[in-house]
């Protein structure tokens, strides 16, 4: 695996690969990798000849009171994991190269960026879209792989790609969970042992929702109330939102149908966790 830190180096390497007729898969990450990220790498390797994993803690997607400074980082461990997983390139650009002082251009996907997580994280999806479009321009991937854990991000990026005619195939990979159900996330590392236990209420409440839906429940209000009451019963948990929305406009729905997204964001202590399910 080759480690690249310059934009020009990344561009050149990809162009060389393309000249040899190879297809490129991109897995954008912010590092501190876990099994969820590795599942994305495996998908990229199956779908493309060459896999590029970007590792960049994108400063412009963090709000002023968010965890940019404390975001967990371990470059050597990440590089070793990616090497073992068979990634071909690790692209780790610097903040200064990605956003030089004179930087002024941002990408917004209107309305979708303001719903769900966007309500409490203004500017977050603008930061995500901007960096991902920059990565697409540098790497020119044939396909890019994102996780369903960040489902709003995946849907917004799909909209961006369609609206701007970016020639990349977007792949959304299933959520990878710990054996006890907790969705894998780099931020799980913030949880102390009691909070780690309390955090199970997210996946447990979604599993209960899934069981209600499997038993035929189609009333969104009833399913959401059940989720909320389970989470409210957990002392360490504070709900930010629990919503059932349509996957295109992310607008609340009253009835559940195939494709409806049930998404939640919950604070466990000071750690904000998200999880979701897609009705099927
Ligand atoms: O999902 C993430 O880790 C980030 O939002 C992404 C897509 C790498 C953009 O910084």
Short mmCIF file of N, CA, C and O and ligand atoms in Angstrom, two decimals, residues 28-30 37 56 58 61 124 128 131-132 146 150 153 157, ligand 1:
data_model
loop_
_atom_site.label_atom_id
_atom_site.label_comp_id
_atom_site.label_asym_id
_atom_site.label_seq_id
_atom_site.Cartn_x
_atom_site.Cartn_y
_atom_site.Cartn_z
N UNK A 28 -13.93 7.15 1.43
CA UNK A 28 -13.55 8.33 2.21
C UNK A 28 -13.74 8.05 3.71
O UNK A 28 -14.78 7.53 4.12
N UNK A 29 -12.73 8.38 4.52
CA UNK A 29 -12.85 8.18 5.98
C UNK A 29 -12.20 9.35 6.71
O UNK A 29 -11.45 10.12 6.12
N UNK A 30 -12.49 9.41 8.00
CA UNK A 30 -11.80 10.36 8.87
C UNK A 30 -10.86 9.61 9.81
O UNK A 30 -10.44 10.14 10.83
N UNK A 37 -15.44 0.44 8.75
CA UNK A 37 -14.64 0.99 7.64
C UNK A 37 -14.05 -0.14 6.78
O UNK A 37 -14.02 -0.06 5.56
N UNK A 56 -8.87 11.82 6.30
CA UNK A 56 -8.77 13.27 6.47
C UNK A 56 -9.84 13.70 7.46
O UNK A 56 -11.04 13.52 7.20
N UNK A 58 -11.90 16.19 8.43
CA UNK A 58 -12.28 17.36 7.66
C UNK A 58 -12.75 18.50 8.57
O UNK A 58 -13.88 18.46 9.08
N UNK A 61 -16.43 20.24 8.53
CA UNK A 61 -17.70 19.60 8.84
C UNK A 61 -17.98 19.55 10.34
O UNK A 61 -18.95 18.96 10.78
N UNK A 124 -22.75 21.21 8.79
CA UNK A 124 -22.07 19.90 8.78
C UNK A 124 -22.09 19.28 7.38
O UNK A 124 -21.04 18.91 6.84
N UNK A 128 -19.27 18.22 4.59
CA UNK A 128 -19.12 16.85 4.06
C UNK A 128 -19.16 16.89 2.53
O UNK A 128 -18.30 16.31 1.85
N UNK A 131 -15.94 18.44 0.97
CA UNK A 131 -14.73 17.61 0.98
C UNK A 131 -14.89 16.40 0.06
O UNK A 131 -13.95 16.01 -0.64
N UNK A 132 -16.09 15.81 0.03
CA UNK A 132 -16.27 14.62 -0.81
C UNK A 132 -16.19 15.00 -2.29
O UNK A 132 -15.57 14.28 -3.08
N UNK A 146 -19.85 4.26 0.96
CA UNK A 146 -20.20 4.94 2.21
C UNK A 146 -21.03 3.99 3.06
O UNK A 146 -21.64 3.06 2.54
N UNK A 150 -24.25 6.42 8.53
CA UNK A 150 -24.44 7.85 8.28
C UNK A 150 -25.39 8.00 7.10
O UNK A 150 -25.02 8.49 6.03
N UNK A 153 -26.03 11.40 5.43
CA UNK A 153 -24.85 11.76 4.63
C UNK A 153 -24.88 11.04 3.27
O UNK A 153 -24.67 11.66 2.22
N UNK A 157 -25.19 12.88 -0.31
CA UNK A 157 -24.10 12.76 -1.29
C UNK A 157 -24.62 12.18 -2.61
O UNK A 157 -24.20 12.58 -3.69
O1 LIG B 1 -18.28 9.69 7.15
C1 LIG B 1 -17.19 10.26 7.32
O2 LIG B 1 -16.26 9.72 7.91
C2 LIG B 1 -16.99 11.67 6.78
O3 LIG B 1 -18.15 12.43 6.90
C3 LIG B 1 -16.48 11.69 5.33
C4 LIG B 1 -17.47 11.07 4.36
C5 LIG B 1 -15.16 10.94 5.25
C6 LIG B 1 -16.23 13.13 4.89
O4 LIG B 1 -15.30 13.77 5.70
#
